[in-house]
PDB file of C-alpha atoms in Angstrom:
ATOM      1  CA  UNK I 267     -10.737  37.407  32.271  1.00 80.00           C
ATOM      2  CA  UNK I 268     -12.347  35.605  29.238  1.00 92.00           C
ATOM      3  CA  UNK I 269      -9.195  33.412  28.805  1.00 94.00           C
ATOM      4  CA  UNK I 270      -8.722  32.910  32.327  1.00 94.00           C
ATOM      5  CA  UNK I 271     -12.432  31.204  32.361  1.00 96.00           C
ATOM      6  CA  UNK I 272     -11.981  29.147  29.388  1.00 96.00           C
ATOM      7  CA  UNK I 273      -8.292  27.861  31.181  1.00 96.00           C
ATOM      8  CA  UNK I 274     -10.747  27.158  33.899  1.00 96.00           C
ATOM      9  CA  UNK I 275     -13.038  25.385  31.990  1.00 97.00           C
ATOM     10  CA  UNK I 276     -10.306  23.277  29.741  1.00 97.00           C
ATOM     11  CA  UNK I 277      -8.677  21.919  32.774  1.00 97.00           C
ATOM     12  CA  UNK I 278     -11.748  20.576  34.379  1.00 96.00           C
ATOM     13  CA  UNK I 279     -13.349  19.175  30.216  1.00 97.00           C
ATOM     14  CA  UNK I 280      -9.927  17.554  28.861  1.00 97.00           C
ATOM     15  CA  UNK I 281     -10.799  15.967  25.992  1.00 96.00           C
ATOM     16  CA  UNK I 282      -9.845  12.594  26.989  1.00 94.00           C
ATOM     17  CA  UNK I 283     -12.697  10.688  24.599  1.00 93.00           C
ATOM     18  CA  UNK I 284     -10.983  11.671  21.820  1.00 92.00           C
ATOM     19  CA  UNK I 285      -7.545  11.211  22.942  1.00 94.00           C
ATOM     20  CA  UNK I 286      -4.579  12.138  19.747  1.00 94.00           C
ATOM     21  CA  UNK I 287      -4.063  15.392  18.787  1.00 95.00           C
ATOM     22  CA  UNK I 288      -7.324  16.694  20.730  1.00 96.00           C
ATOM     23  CA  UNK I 289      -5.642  15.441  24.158  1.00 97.00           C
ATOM     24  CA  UNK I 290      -1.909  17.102  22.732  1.00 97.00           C
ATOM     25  CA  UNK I 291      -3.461  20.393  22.066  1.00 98.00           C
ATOM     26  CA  UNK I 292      -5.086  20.161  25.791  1.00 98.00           C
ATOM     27  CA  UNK I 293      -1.595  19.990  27.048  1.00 98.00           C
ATOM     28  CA  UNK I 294      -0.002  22.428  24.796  1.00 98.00           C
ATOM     29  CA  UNK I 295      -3.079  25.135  26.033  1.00 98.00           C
ATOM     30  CA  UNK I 296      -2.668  24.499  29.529  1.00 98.00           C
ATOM     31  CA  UNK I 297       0.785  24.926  29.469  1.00 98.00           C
ATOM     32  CA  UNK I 298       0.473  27.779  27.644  1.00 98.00           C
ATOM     33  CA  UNK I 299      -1.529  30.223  30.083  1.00 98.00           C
ATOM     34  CA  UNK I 300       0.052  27.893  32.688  1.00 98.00           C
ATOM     35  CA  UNK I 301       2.775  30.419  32.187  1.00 98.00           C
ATOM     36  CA  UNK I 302       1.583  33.299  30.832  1.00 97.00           C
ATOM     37  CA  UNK I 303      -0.502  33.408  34.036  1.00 96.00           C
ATOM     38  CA  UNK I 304       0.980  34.171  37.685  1.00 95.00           C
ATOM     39  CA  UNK I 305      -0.823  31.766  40.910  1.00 96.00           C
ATOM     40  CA  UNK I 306      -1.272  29.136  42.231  1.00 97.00           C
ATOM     41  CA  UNK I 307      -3.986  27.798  39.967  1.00 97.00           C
ATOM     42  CA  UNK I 308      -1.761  29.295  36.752  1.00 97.00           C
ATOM     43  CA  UNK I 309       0.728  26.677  38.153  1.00 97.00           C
ATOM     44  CA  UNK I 310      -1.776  24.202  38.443  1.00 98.00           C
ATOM     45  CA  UNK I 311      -2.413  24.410  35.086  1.00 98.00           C
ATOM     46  CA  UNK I 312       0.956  24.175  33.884  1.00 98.00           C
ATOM     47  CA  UNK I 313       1.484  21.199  35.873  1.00 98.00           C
ATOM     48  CA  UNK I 314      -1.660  19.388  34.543  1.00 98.00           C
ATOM     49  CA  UNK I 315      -0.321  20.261  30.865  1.00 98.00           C
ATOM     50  CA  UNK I 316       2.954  19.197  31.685  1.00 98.00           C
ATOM     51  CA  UNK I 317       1.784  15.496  33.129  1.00 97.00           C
ATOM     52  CA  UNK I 318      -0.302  15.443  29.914  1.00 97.00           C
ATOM     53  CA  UNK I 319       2.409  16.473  27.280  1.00 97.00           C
ATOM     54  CA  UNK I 320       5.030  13.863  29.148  1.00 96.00           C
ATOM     55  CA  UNK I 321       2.747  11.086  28.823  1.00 96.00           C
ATOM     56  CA  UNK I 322       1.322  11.500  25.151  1.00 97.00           C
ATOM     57  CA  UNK I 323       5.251  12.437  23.663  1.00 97.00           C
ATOM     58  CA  UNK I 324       6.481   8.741  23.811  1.00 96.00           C
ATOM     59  CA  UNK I 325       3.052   7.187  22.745  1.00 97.00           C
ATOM     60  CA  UNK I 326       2.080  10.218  19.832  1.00 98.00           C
ATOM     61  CA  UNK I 327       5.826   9.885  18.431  1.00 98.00           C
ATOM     62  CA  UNK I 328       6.977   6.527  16.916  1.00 98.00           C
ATOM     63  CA  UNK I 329      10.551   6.032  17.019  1.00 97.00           C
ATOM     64  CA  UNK I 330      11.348   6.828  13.528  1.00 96.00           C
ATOM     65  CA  UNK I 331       9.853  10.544  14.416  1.00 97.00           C
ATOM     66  CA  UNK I 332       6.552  10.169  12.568  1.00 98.00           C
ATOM     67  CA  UNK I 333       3.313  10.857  14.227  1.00 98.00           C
ATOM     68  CA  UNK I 334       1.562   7.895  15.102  1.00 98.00           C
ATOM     69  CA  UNK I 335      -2.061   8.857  13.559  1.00 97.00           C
ATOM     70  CA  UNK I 336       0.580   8.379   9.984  1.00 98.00           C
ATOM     71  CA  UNK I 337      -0.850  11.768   8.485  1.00 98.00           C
ATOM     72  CA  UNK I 338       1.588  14.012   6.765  1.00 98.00           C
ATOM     73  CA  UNK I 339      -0.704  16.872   7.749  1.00 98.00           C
ATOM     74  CA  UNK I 340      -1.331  16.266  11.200  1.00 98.00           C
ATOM     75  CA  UNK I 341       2.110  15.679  11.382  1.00 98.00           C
ATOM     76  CA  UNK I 342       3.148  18.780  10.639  1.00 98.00           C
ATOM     77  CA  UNK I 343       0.369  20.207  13.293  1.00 98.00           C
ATOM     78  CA  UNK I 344       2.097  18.585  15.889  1.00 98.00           C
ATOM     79  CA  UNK I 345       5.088  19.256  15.141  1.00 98.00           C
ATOM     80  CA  UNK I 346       4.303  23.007  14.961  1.00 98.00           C
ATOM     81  CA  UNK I 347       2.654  22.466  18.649  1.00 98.00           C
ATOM     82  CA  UNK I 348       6.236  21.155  19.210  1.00 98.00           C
ATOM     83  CA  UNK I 349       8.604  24.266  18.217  1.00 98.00           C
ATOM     84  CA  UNK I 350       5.909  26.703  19.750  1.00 98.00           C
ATOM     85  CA  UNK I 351       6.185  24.963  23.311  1.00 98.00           C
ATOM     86  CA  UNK I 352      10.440  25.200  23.031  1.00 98.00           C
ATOM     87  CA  UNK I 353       9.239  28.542  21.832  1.00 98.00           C
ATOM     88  CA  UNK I 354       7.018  29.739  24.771  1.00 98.00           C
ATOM     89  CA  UNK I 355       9.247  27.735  27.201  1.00 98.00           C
ATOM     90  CA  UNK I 356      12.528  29.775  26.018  1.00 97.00           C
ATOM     91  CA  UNK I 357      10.637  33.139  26.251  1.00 97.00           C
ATOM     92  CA  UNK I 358       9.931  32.710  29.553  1.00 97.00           C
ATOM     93  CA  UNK I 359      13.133  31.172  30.594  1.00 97.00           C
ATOM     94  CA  UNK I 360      11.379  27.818  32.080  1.00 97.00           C
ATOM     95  CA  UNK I 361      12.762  24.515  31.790  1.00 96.00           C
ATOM     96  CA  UNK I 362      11.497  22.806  28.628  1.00 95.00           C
ATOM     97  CA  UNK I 363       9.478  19.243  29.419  1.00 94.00           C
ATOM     98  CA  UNK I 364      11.233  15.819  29.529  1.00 91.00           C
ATOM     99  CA  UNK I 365      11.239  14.553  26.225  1.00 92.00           C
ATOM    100  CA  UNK I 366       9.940  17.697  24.281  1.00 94.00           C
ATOM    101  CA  UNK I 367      13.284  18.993  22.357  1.00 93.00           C
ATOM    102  CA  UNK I 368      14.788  15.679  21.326  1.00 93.00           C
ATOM    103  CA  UNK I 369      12.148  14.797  19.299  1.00 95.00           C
ATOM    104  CA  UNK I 370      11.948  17.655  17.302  1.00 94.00           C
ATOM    105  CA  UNK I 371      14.742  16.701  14.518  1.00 92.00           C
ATOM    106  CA  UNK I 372      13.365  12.959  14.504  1.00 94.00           C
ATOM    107  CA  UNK I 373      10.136  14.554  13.284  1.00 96.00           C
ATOM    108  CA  UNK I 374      11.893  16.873  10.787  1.00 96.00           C
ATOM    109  CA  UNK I 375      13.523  14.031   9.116  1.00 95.00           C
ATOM    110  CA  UNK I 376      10.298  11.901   8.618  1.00 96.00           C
ATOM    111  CA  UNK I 377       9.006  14.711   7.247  1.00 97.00           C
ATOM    112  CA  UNK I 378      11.193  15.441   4.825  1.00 96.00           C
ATOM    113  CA  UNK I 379      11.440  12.048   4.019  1.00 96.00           C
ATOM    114  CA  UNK I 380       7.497  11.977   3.358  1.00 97.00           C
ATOM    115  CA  UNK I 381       7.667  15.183   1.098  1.00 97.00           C
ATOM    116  CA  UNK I 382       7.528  15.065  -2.531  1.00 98.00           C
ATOM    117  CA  UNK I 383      10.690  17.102  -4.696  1.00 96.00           C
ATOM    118  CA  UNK I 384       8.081  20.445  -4.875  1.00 96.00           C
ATOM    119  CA  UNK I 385       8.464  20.856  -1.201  1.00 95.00           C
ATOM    120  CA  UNK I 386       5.417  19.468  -0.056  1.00 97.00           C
ATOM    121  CA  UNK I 387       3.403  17.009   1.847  1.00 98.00           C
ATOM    122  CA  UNK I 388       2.345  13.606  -0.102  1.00 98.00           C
ATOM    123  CA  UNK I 389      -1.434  12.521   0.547  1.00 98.00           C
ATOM    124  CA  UNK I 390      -1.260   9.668   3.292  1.00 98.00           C
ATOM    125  CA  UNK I 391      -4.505   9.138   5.068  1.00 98.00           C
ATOM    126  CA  UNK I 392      -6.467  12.713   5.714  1.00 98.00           C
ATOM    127  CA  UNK I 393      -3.918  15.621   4.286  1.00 98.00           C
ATOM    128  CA  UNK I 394      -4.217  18.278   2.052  1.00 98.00           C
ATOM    129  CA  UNK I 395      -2.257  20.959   1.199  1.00 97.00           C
ATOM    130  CA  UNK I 396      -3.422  24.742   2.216  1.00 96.00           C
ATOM    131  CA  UNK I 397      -4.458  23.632   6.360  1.00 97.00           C
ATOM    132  CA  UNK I 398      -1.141  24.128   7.803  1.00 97.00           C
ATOM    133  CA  UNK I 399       2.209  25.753   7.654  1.00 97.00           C
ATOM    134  CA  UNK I 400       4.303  24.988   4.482  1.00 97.00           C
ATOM    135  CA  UNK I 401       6.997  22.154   5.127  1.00 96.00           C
ATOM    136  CA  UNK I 402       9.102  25.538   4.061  1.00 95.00           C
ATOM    137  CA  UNK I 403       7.535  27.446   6.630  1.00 97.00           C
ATOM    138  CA  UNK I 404       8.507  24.755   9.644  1.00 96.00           C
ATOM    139  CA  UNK I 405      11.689  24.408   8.452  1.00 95.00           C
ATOM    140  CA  UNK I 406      12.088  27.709   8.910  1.00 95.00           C
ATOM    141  CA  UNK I 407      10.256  28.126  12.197  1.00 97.00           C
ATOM    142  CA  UNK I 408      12.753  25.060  13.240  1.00 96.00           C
ATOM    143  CA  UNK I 409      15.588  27.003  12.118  1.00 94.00           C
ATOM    144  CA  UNK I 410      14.765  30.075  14.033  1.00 95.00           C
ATOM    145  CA  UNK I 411      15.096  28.020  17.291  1.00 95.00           C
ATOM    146  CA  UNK I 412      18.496  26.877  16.137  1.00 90.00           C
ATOM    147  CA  UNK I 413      17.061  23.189  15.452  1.00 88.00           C
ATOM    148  CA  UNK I 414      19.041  21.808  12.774  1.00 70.00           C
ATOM    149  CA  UNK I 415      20.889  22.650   9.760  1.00 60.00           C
ATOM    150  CA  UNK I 416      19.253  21.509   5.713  1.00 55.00           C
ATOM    151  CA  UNK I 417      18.370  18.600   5.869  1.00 67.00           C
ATOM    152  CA  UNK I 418      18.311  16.458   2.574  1.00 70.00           C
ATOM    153  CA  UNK I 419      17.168  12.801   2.027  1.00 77.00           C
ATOM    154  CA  UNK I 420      19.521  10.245   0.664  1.00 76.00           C
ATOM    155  CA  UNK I 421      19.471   8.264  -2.471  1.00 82.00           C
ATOM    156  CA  UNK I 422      18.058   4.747  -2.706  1.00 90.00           C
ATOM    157  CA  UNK I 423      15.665   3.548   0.008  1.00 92.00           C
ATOM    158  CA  UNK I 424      14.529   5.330   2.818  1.00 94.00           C
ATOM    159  CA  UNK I 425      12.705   2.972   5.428  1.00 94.00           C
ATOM    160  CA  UNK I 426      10.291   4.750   8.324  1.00 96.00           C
ATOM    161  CA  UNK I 427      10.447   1.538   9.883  1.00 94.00           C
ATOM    162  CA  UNK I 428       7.860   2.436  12.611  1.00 96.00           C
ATOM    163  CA  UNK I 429       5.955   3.929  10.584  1.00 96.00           C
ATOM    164  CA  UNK I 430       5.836   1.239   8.025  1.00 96.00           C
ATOM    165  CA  UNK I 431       6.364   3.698   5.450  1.00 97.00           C
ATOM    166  CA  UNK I 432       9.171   4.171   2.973  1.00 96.00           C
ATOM    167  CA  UNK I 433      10.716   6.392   0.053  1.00 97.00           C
ATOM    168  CA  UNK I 434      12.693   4.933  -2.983  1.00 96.00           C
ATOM    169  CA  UNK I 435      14.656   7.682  -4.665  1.00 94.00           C
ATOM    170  CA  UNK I 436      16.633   6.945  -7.458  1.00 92.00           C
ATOM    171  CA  UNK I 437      18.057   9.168 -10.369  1.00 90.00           C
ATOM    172  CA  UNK I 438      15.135  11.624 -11.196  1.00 93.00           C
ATOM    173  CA  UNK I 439      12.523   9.471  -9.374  1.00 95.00           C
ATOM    174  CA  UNK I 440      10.930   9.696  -6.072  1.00 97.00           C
ATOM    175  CA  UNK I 441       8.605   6.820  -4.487  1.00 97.00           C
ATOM    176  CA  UNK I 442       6.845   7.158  -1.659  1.00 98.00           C
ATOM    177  CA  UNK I 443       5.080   3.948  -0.402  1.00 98.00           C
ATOM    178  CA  UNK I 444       2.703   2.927   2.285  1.00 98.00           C
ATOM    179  CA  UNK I 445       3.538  -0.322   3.979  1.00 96.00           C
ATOM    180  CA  UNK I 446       2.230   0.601   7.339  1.00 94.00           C
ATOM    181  CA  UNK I 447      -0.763  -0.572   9.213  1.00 93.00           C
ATOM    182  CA  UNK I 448      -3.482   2.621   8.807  1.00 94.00           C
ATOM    183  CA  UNK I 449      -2.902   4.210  12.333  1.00 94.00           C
ATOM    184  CA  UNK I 450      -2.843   3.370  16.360  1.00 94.00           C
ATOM    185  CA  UNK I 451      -5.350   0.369  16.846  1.00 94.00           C
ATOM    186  CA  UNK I 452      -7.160   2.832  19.183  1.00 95.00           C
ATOM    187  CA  UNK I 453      -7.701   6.104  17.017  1.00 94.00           C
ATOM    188  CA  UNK I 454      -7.956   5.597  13.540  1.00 95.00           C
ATOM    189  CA  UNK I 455     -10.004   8.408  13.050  1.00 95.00           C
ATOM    190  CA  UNK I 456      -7.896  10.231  10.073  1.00 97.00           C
ATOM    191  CA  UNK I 457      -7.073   6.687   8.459  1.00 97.00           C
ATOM    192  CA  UNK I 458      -7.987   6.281   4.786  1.00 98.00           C
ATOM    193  CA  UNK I 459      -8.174   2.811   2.914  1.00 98.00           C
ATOM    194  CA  UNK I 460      -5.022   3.153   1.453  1.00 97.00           C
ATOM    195  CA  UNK I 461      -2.817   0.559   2.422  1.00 97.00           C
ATOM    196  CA  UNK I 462      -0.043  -0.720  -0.333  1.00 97.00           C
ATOM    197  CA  UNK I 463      -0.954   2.748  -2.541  1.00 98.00           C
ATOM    198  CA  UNK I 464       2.273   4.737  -3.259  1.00 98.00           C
ATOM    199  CA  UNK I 465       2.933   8.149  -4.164  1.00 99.00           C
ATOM    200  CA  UNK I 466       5.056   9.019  -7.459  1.00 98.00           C
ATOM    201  CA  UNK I 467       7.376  12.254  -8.750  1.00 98.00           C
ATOM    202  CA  UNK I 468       9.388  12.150 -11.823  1.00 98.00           C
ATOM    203  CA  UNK I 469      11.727  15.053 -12.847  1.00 97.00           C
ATOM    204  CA  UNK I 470      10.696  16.726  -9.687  1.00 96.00           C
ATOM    205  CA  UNK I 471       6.865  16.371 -10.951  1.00 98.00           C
ATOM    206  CA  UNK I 472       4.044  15.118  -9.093  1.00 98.00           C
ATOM    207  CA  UNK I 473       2.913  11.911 -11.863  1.00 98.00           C
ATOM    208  CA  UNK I 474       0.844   9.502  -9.405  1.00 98.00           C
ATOM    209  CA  UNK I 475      -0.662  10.691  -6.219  1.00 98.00           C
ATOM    210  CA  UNK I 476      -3.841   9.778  -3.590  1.00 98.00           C
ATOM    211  CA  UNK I 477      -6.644  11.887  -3.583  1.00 95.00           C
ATOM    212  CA  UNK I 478      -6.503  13.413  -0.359  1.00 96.00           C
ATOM    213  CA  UNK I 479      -8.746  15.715   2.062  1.00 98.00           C
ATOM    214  CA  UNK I 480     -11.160  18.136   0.933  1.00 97.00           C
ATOM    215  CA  UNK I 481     -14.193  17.580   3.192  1.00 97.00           C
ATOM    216  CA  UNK I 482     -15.023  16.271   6.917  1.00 97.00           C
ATOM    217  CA  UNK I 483     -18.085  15.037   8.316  1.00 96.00           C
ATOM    218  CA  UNK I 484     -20.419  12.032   6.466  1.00 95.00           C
ATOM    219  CA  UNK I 485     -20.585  12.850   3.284  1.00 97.00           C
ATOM    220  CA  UNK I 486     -20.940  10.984   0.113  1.00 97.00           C
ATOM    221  CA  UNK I 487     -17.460  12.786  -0.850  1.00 97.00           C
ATOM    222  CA  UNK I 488     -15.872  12.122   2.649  1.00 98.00           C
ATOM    223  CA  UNK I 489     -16.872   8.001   2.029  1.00 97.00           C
ATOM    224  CA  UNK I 490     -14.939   8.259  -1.499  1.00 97.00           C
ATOM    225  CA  UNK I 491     -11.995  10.288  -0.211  1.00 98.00           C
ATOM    226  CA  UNK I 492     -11.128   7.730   2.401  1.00 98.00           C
ATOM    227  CA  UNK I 493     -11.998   4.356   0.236  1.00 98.00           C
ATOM    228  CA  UNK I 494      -9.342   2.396  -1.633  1.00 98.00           C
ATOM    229  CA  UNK I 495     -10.611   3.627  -4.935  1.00 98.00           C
ATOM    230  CA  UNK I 496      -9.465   6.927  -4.460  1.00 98.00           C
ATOM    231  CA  UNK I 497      -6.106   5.363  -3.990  1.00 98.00           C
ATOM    232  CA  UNK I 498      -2.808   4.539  -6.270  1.00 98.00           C
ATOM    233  CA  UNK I 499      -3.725   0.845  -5.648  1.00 97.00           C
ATOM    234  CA  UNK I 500      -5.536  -2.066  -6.786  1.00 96.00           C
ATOM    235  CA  UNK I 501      -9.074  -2.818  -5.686  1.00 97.00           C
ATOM    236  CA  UNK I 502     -10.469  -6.585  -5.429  1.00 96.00           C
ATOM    237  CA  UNK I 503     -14.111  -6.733  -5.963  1.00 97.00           C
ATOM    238  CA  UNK I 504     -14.839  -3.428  -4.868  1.00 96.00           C
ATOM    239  CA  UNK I 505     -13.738  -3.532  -1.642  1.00 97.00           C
ATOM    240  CA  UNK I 506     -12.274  -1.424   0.543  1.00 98.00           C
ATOM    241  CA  UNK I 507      -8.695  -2.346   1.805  1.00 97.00           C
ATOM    242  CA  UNK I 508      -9.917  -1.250   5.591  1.00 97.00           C
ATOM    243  CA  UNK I 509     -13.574  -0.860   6.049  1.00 97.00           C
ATOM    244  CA  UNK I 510     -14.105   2.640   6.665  1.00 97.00           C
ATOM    245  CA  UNK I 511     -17.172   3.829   7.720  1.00 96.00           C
ATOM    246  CA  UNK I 512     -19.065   7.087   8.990  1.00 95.00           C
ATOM    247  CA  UNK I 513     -16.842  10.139   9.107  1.00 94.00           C
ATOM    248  CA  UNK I 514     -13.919   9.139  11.178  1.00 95.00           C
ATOM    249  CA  UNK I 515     -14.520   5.400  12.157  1.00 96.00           C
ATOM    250  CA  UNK I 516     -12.805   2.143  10.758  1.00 97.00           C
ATOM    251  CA  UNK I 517     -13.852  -1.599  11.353  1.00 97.00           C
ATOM    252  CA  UNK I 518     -11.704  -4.422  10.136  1.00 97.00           C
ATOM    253  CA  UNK I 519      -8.305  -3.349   8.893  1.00 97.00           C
ATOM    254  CA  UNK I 520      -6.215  -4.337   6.267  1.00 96.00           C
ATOM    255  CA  UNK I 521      -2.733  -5.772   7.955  1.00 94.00           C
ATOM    256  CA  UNK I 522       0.728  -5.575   5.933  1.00 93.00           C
ATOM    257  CA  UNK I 523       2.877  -8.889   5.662  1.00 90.00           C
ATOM    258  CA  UNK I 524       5.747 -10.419   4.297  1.00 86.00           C
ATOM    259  CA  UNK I 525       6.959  -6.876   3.268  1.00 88.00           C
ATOM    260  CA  UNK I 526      10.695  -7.105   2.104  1.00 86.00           C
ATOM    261  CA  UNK I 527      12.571  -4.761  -0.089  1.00 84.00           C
ATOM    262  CA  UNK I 528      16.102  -4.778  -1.577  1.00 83.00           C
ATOM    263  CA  UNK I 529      18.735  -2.605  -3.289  1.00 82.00           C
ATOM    264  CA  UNK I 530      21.701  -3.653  -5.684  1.00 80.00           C
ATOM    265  CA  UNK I 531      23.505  -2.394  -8.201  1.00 74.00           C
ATOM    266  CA  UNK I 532      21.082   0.448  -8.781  1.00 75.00           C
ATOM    267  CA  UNK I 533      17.946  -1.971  -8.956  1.00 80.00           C
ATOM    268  CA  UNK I 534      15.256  -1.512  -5.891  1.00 81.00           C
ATOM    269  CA  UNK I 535      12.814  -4.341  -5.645  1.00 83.00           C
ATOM    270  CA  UNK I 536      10.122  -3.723  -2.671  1.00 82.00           C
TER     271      UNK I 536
END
């Protein structure tokens, strides 16, 4: 009874002020006791879900697969909402949603591309290691739903072009390197200052990384955590590359331009 009030409730208080992964995870509930429910209204639900998840797919995944609030971590929460809707879908033998399964293996390989050599996330915007499955742990979910084979990144330069991000590997050295603008013009609500910063591993060690996420809210720490100083770049008079401000809010943004990159003869210039 309790869960059919709260399906009740969710369908008529969608969370469309806060749109992103708030609005996703909406869908991906209604859907949910959409079918483990029998009715009418059950179907009702699952139909509301299903208009939600169809609409939000081709605007919440860029075309190079990455999730387009550009966080590792909440990348890997969506994708995660992902496999368990082709999960719930094939356990109750019901069509899957246009658009749902092909995106799946686009958003492996971005973030695979995105990890570091130990297996894990790098620190773009809010992530942190510990909130969500292990990149191991996806993989494996993915594989259990007969996804995709291993995956492995090539040598040289990798370019998210949607994204705006990109990973040099060369030898025993991994790059990764944010060229991107800091996240849909609309929602930049996990966006750090961070543009132009890079993430570096050498001999499969992390060497040069971003701070990260450890906190939420409005906090003196929460201000540092998302400024350019807690950044691998430069900072020019003390300014913030993007002018974050409160917990989850950003003013005037710092755009990319002129970006270029090129490879020869074993020599990558970006």
């Amino acid at each position: 009874y309790s869960l059919e009030v709260q399906a009740r409730f969710l369908s008529q208080n969608l969370e469309k002020h806060l749109l992103g992964n708030h609005i996703f995870a909406n869908a991906k509930a209604l859907m949910f006791v959409g079918l483990f429910f029998n009715g009418n209204e059950a179907k009702r639900w699952y139909d509301k879900g299903c208009k939600l998840l169809e609409r939000e797919l081709p605007e919440q995944v860029l075309a190079d697969g990455g999730n387009f609030e550009l966080s590792t971590m909440y990348h890997v929460i969506f994708l995660e909402d992902l496999l368990d809707l082709v999960n719930i879908h094939r356990t109750y033998n019901h069509k899957l949603p246009d658009g749902l399964e092909e995106r799946v293996k686009p958003m492996f390989s971005w973030l695979l591309a995105m990890c570091h050599p130990d297996g894990e996330i790098s620190f773009f915007n809010d992530a942190a290691l510990g909130i969500t499955p292990s990149v191991k742990e996806i993989q494996d979910y993915g594989q259990r739903l007969s996804f995709f084979g291993l995956l492995s990144n090539a040598s040289g330069i990798t370019r998210l072009e949607a994204s705006g991000y990109s990973r040099v590997e060369l030898d025993n050295l991994v790059a990764l390197i944010d060229r991107s603008k800091i996240g849909p013009d609309y929602l930049p609500a996990h966006a750090h200052a961070d543009t132009l910063s890079f993430e570096l591993s050498l001999f499969g060690k992390r060497v040069i990384v971003n701070s990260g996420t450890s906190v939420y809210g409005k906090s003196q720490e929460r201000q540092y955590q998302r400024s350019t100083a807690s950044h691998s770049t430069v900072v020019i008079d003390g300014e913030n590359s993007s002018e974050v401000w409160s917990g989850f809010r950003v003013a005037r943004r710092a755009k990319v331009f002129n970006s270029k990159d090129s490879e020869q003869r074993g020599k990558i210039t970006l």
